[in-house]
Amino acid sequence: MHKKLWIPGPTEVKDDVLKQQAKGLFGHRSNDFTILYNSVINQLREFLKTEQHITVITASGSLFMDITGRNLIRPGKKALCMVNGSFSDRMYKTLVSCGIDADKFEVEWGKAIKQEHIKEMLEKSEYDVVAVCQNETSTGVKADLKSIGDLLKNYPETLLVVDAVSSLGGDLILPDEMGTDLIFASTQKCFAIPPGLAVGIVSQKALDRTKDVPNRGFYTDLKGIFDYFEKSKQTPSTPNISLLFAFDYKLKQMLEEGAENICNRLTELAAYTHNWALEHGFGLFAEEGYESVTVSTITNKLEKDVSALNKALGEKGLVIANGYGKLKNQTFRIGHMGDHTLSGLKELLAAIEEIWEL
Ligand SMILES: Cc1ncc(COP(=O)(O)O)c(C=O)c1O
């Protein structure tokens, strides 16, 4: 039996979207492909209201961490990674493994990364990149990107790199207004299509930076990707065309609903989940005021058995997520991104109440 995905990715994909992948293929050097790929890029541009460069790569979002390490930090310069959970820590580890001299500024998990934390570090040292996770999926904590972007305006040599893997397309994120230089996401989260594509929105400043960075590789060469696009309006290597069919189709639906409306719908789901958790004696792991719009990390104050819950939920065709990594069992997570609705959420929470006898 299919279990309806209330996990923070991959998220539930509707049947009409899934079916798009069964369309007959064409070659990736054909005009048909150029039309498809550019339709995806143009719809993303409209959805995100951005003038920046956009690429869609056949990969999961983590590739952009390697791309950051391979393209945006000049020899002899440093990166700053702001860490408040597993995924922001992955960025730090990826940069280090790319040979980058990276500093880590870590706050307690569950707390938000704030403008003042970054300011404190920028006053002490110069950085080519500051990396922030807009939506820490392990803790359910979001960052106030606008205030961070405003701070970075005073540091023109420092690029703002943002992991928005689990929030772009759900939370309202406007790269131009927020002053980001690279913001990236995966399609299996808020875009509600299967895994396999990664979206990157890149400022001209970031693209210019790549010229001063050697050893960019091939698949990870941001300059190569955009040079190729400039020349042919296509991708340098063979993309997942089937997924691009689904993405193109899904973006049309998202534009019809509208970015603000999507964010409002998900905000309502987040608030409902939070109230439910508190009413039943659980806690919220996220610092107050920084709760994610797309994933709720609930503190398991009642010490309930999350694995047993998921087993019982599975029999009802539902699944939620346990806590991530070291937060397993101490927390559990409900992913409410993509096409989820309040009525669906109420059904899920009623099922949890019945199983746990709340
Ligand atoms: C915030 C965040 N960053 C990065 C990733 C890694 O994304 P992917 O698995 O698509 O590479 C995830 C996955 O859950 C995530 O939630």
XYZ file of C-alpha atoms and ligand atoms in Angstrom:
374
model
C 0.000 0.000 0.000
C 1.249 3.488 -0.793
C 1.845 5.527 2.332
C 0.958 9.193 2.020
C 4.202 11.066 2.642
C 4.066 13.474 5.569
C 7.845 13.404 5.795
C 10.075 16.395 4.994
C 10.958 15.014 1.588
C 10.486 13.308 -0.666
C 7.041 14.746 -0.451
C 3.778 13.359 -1.802
C 3.550 13.584 -5.618
C 0.119 13.743 -7.233
C -0.780 11.100 -9.842
C -1.223 13.598 -12.683
C 2.312 14.872 -12.011
C 3.788 11.359 -11.784
C 2.219 10.444 -15.119
C 4.048 13.244 -16.916
C 7.214 11.170 -16.606
C 5.798 8.509 -18.916
C 5.764 10.832 -21.936
C 7.826 9.769 -24.956
C 11.392 11.102 -24.882
C 13.229 13.310 -27.342
C 16.941 14.036 -27.600
C 18.495 16.631 -25.321
C 20.014 18.401 -28.331
C 16.648 18.797 -30.062
C 14.548 21.915 -30.368
C 11.822 20.148 -28.383
C 14.222 19.907 -25.452
C 15.209 23.566 -25.732
C 11.519 24.486 -25.518
C 10.935 22.232 -22.496
C 14.021 23.340 -20.570
C 13.422 27.022 -21.194
C 9.801 26.700 -20.193
C 10.984 25.318 -16.829
C 13.536 28.118 -16.403
C 11.061 30.838 -17.383
C 8.382 29.521 -15.054
C 10.875 29.390 -12.192
C 11.851 32.964 -13.027
C 8.222 34.075 -12.856
C 7.550 32.130 -9.660
C 10.617 33.483 -7.865
C 10.319 36.977 -9.414
C 14.030 36.987 -10.142
C 16.358 38.493 -12.731
C 19.219 36.230 -11.614
C 20.622 33.262 -13.560
C 18.733 29.992 -13.092
C 19.829 26.432 -13.740
C 18.208 23.051 -13.216
C 20.713 20.216 -12.845
C 20.086 16.474 -12.850
C 21.260 15.826 -9.309
C 19.971 16.186 -5.792
C 20.377 19.514 -4.022
C 23.560 18.502 -2.185
C 25.440 18.935 -5.468
C 25.235 22.685 -4.896
C 27.324 22.298 -1.755
C 30.114 20.870 -3.929
C 29.428 23.597 -6.489
C 29.898 26.189 -3.733
C 33.247 24.663 -2.795
C 34.412 24.380 -6.393
C 33.313 27.799 -7.704
C 32.861 30.560 -5.187
C 35.885 30.697 -2.901
C 39.106 32.071 -4.398
C 42.483 30.496 -3.617
C 43.752 31.792 -0.281
C 40.286 33.023 0.783
C 37.916 31.582 3.359
C 34.282 30.529 3.770
C 32.049 30.880 6.806
C 29.459 28.187 7.516
C 26.623 29.000 9.874
C 25.562 25.729 11.495
C 22.399 24.912 13.464
C 21.630 21.358 12.379
C 22.638 18.403 10.217
C 22.253 19.984 6.806
C 24.073 23.208 7.568
C 26.815 20.996 9.001
C 26.864 19.044 5.720
C 27.722 22.283 3.918
C 30.649 22.844 6.296
C 31.915 19.280 5.836
C 31.529 19.486 2.051
C 33.529 22.702 1.834
C 36.277 21.234 4.005
C 36.393 18.131 1.804
C 36.736 20.411 -1.232
C 39.905 21.733 0.408
C 38.355 25.040 1.445
C 39.544 26.890 4.516
C 36.153 27.078 6.234
C 35.187 28.461 9.623
C 32.160 27.084 11.427
C 29.907 29.204 13.646
C 27.527 26.901 15.451
C 24.504 27.704 17.581
C 22.603 25.199 19.670
C 20.391 23.002 17.476
C 16.838 24.317 17.553
C 18.062 27.917 17.620
C 18.083 30.196 14.602
C 21.030 31.693 12.768
C 20.641 35.458 13.048
C 22.100 38.554 11.489
C 24.114 39.372 14.627
C 25.884 35.984 14.580
C 27.128 36.625 11.058
C 28.018 40.240 11.830
C 30.150 39.093 14.762
C 32.156 36.835 12.430
C 32.421 39.329 9.560
C 33.850 41.917 11.929
C 36.662 39.520 12.817
C 37.584 38.106 9.413
C 37.083 38.382 5.650
C 35.098 35.701 3.860
C 34.425 34.969 0.201
C 31.252 33.085 1.139
C 28.816 32.966 4.026
C 26.665 29.832 3.893
C 23.306 29.716 5.643
C 20.557 27.117 5.685
C 17.234 28.933 5.285
C 15.235 25.954 6.536
C 17.089 23.436 8.724
C 15.072 20.311 8.024
C 16.620 18.464 10.970
C 15.379 20.989 13.519
C 12.455 22.743 11.803
C 14.122 26.142 12.180
C 14.088 28.877 9.555
C 16.354 31.881 9.118
C 15.316 35.470 8.483
C 16.983 35.679 5.094
C 16.026 39.284 4.412
C 17.871 40.578 7.482
C 20.926 38.454 6.640
C 20.873 39.678 3.037
C 20.639 43.291 4.267
C 23.760 42.796 6.400
C 25.700 41.257 3.508
C 25.086 44.412 1.436
C 27.815 45.998 3.568
C 30.279 43.267 2.564
C 30.412 43.303 -1.251
C 33.245 40.723 -1.429
C 31.206 38.182 0.523
C 28.702 36.021 -1.345
C 25.568 34.801 0.421
C 25.005 31.094 -0.301
C 21.684 29.705 0.873
C 20.505 26.130 1.245
C 16.769 26.370 0.645
C 16.447 22.681 -0.248
C 13.337 22.183 1.877
C 11.773 25.641 1.590
C 12.107 27.067 -1.934
C 8.712 26.845 -3.589
C 6.988 26.663 -0.189
C 8.139 29.454 2.084
C 8.135 32.815 0.305
C 11.717 33.298 -0.853
C 12.570 36.087 -3.260
C 16.272 35.907 -4.204
C 16.490 39.457 -5.596
C 14.807 41.106 -2.604
C 16.771 38.992 -0.144
C 20.115 39.620 -1.812
C 21.231 36.000 -2.211
C 24.109 35.040 -4.532
C 23.458 31.314 -4.755
C 20.267 29.754 -3.514
C 19.574 26.106 -4.169
C 16.822 23.531 -3.718
C 15.816 19.970 -4.560
C 12.656 19.134 -6.492
C 11.469 16.388 -4.139
C 10.582 18.884 -1.423
C 8.315 21.901 -1.963
C 8.106 21.428 -5.729
C 6.407 18.078 -5.070
C 7.882 16.106 -7.933
C 10.147 13.053 -7.544
C 13.806 13.420 -6.504
C 16.487 13.961 -9.130
C 16.612 17.627 -10.066
C 18.336 20.504 -8.287
C 17.534 24.170 -8.838
C 20.139 26.914 -8.475
C 19.581 30.679 -8.658
C 22.848 32.501 -9.163
C 23.670 36.219 -9.031
C 25.906 37.888 -11.637
C 28.367 38.588 -8.824
C 28.619 34.873 -8.034
C 29.018 33.992 -11.682
C 31.789 36.586 -12.061
C 33.558 35.099 -9.036
C 33.867 31.688 -10.770
C 36.400 33.156 -13.232
C 38.880 33.582 -10.384
C 38.482 30.051 -9.081
C 40.464 27.238 -10.766
C 39.717 23.480 -10.748
C 35.959 23.783 -11.082
C 35.601 20.289 -12.580
C 33.040 19.538 -15.283
C 29.714 18.623 -13.667
C 30.339 21.156 -10.911
C 31.512 24.002 -13.172
C 28.981 26.795 -12.666
C 30.621 28.953 -15.321
C 30.584 26.005 -17.749
C 26.886 25.419 -17.072
C 25.928 29.018 -17.799
C 28.336 29.413 -20.740
C 26.704 26.369 -22.299
C 23.234 27.721 -21.598
C 24.150 31.101 -23.072
C 25.304 29.405 -26.271
C 22.627 26.746 -26.737
C 19.843 27.247 -24.154
C 20.490 23.632 -23.153
C 22.418 21.722 -20.463
C 26.078 20.619 -20.855
C 25.269 16.924 -20.179
C 22.236 14.662 -20.608
C 19.481 15.728 -18.205
C 16.590 13.729 -16.778
C 14.079 14.730 -19.437
C 11.257 12.686 -17.861
C 11.543 14.629 -14.630
C 11.672 17.891 -16.529
C 8.278 17.002 -18.065
C 6.913 16.600 -14.563
C 8.607 19.789 -13.344
C 7.287 21.873 -16.234
C 3.760 20.587 -15.605
C 3.997 21.107 -11.838
C 5.345 24.652 -12.164
C 2.264 25.587 -14.202
C 0.095 24.444 -11.294
C 2.257 26.336 -8.808
C 2.024 29.538 -10.843
C -1.748 29.154 -10.954
C -1.892 28.884 -7.168
C 0.697 31.656 -6.722
C 3.807 31.792 -4.513
C 2.090 33.892 -1.804
C -0.957 31.613 -1.660
C 1.223 28.521 -1.413
C 3.160 30.091 1.449
C -0.083 31.086 3.190
C -1.497 27.561 2.832
C 1.652 25.988 4.286
C 1.845 28.582 7.071
C -1.669 27.569 8.090
C -0.615 23.898 8.147
C 2.445 24.748 10.240
C 0.385 26.764 12.747
C -2.213 23.987 13.001
C 0.514 21.392 13.625
C 2.186 23.579 16.251
C -1.076 24.168 18.144
C -1.886 20.463 17.984
C 1.546 19.548 19.382
C 1.298 21.981 22.279
C -2.330 21.084 23.082
C -1.342 17.428 23.419
C 1.599 18.056 25.714
C 4.422 17.912 23.178
C 6.839 20.796 22.579
C 8.211 22.580 19.552
C 11.912 22.137 18.918
C 12.295 25.402 17.004
C 13.102 28.696 18.682
C 9.944 30.784 18.958
C 9.469 33.053 15.975
C 11.702 30.943 13.714
C 9.451 27.918 13.159
C 9.705 26.470 9.679
C 6.742 26.840 7.346
C 7.358 23.461 5.688
C 8.463 21.064 8.437
C 7.488 20.880 12.100
C 9.970 19.279 14.459
C 8.036 18.287 17.554
C 9.764 17.578 20.867
C 8.688 14.162 22.097
C 8.039 15.309 25.679
C 5.606 12.435 26.251
C 8.351 9.952 25.276
C 6.090 8.147 22.837
C 7.414 5.358 20.593
C 7.845 7.019 17.191
C 8.848 3.829 15.334
C 5.749 2.007 16.617
C 3.634 4.979 15.610
C 4.957 4.870 12.079
C 4.280 1.153 11.854
C 0.667 1.688 12.873
C 0.337 4.741 10.620
C 1.661 2.626 7.747
C -1.318 0.318 8.108
C -3.512 3.358 7.552
C -1.502 4.438 4.475
C 0.341 7.270 6.230
C 3.911 7.994 7.299
C 5.682 10.747 9.260
C 9.408 11.142 10.016
C 11.359 10.343 13.138
C 13.826 12.945 14.417
C 16.930 13.370 12.261
C 20.265 11.891 13.359
C 20.963 12.614 16.993
C 17.408 13.951 17.425
C 15.849 10.536 16.685
C 13.053 9.664 19.174
C 13.701 12.904 21.086
C 11.747 14.572 18.308
C 9.519 13.566 15.423
C 8.843 15.527 12.267
C 5.835 16.257 10.122
C 6.595 17.520 6.642
C 3.751 19.726 5.401
C 5.065 20.949 2.072
C 3.998 20.519 -1.533
C 0.301 19.948 -2.141
C -0.735 19.057 1.394
C -4.000 20.521 2.670
C -5.555 21.228 6.061
C -8.120 18.458 5.662
C -5.340 15.947 4.955
C -3.402 17.188 7.979
C -6.458 16.809 10.216
C -6.793 13.184 9.080
C -3.131 12.530 9.857
C -3.309 14.111 13.312
C -6.538 12.238 14.121
C -4.783 8.985 13.197
C -1.855 9.855 15.499
C -4.276 10.683 18.321
C -6.010 7.335 17.886
C -2.786 5.309 17.801
C -1.149 7.084 20.717
C -4.452 7.424 22.584
C -3.937 11.163 23.079
C 18.077 21.605 4.309
C 18.552 20.470 3.459
N 19.720 20.623 2.797
C 20.207 19.652 2.019
C 19.536 18.465 1.870
C 20.076 17.429 0.968
O 19.234 17.402 -0.143
P 19.350 16.241 -1.221
O 19.082 14.976 -0.499
O 18.278 16.603 -2.219
O 20.720 16.320 -1.787
C 18.333 18.248 2.549
C 17.619 16.976 2.440
O 16.730 16.666 3.189
C 17.835 19.289 3.354
O 16.674 19.149 3.989
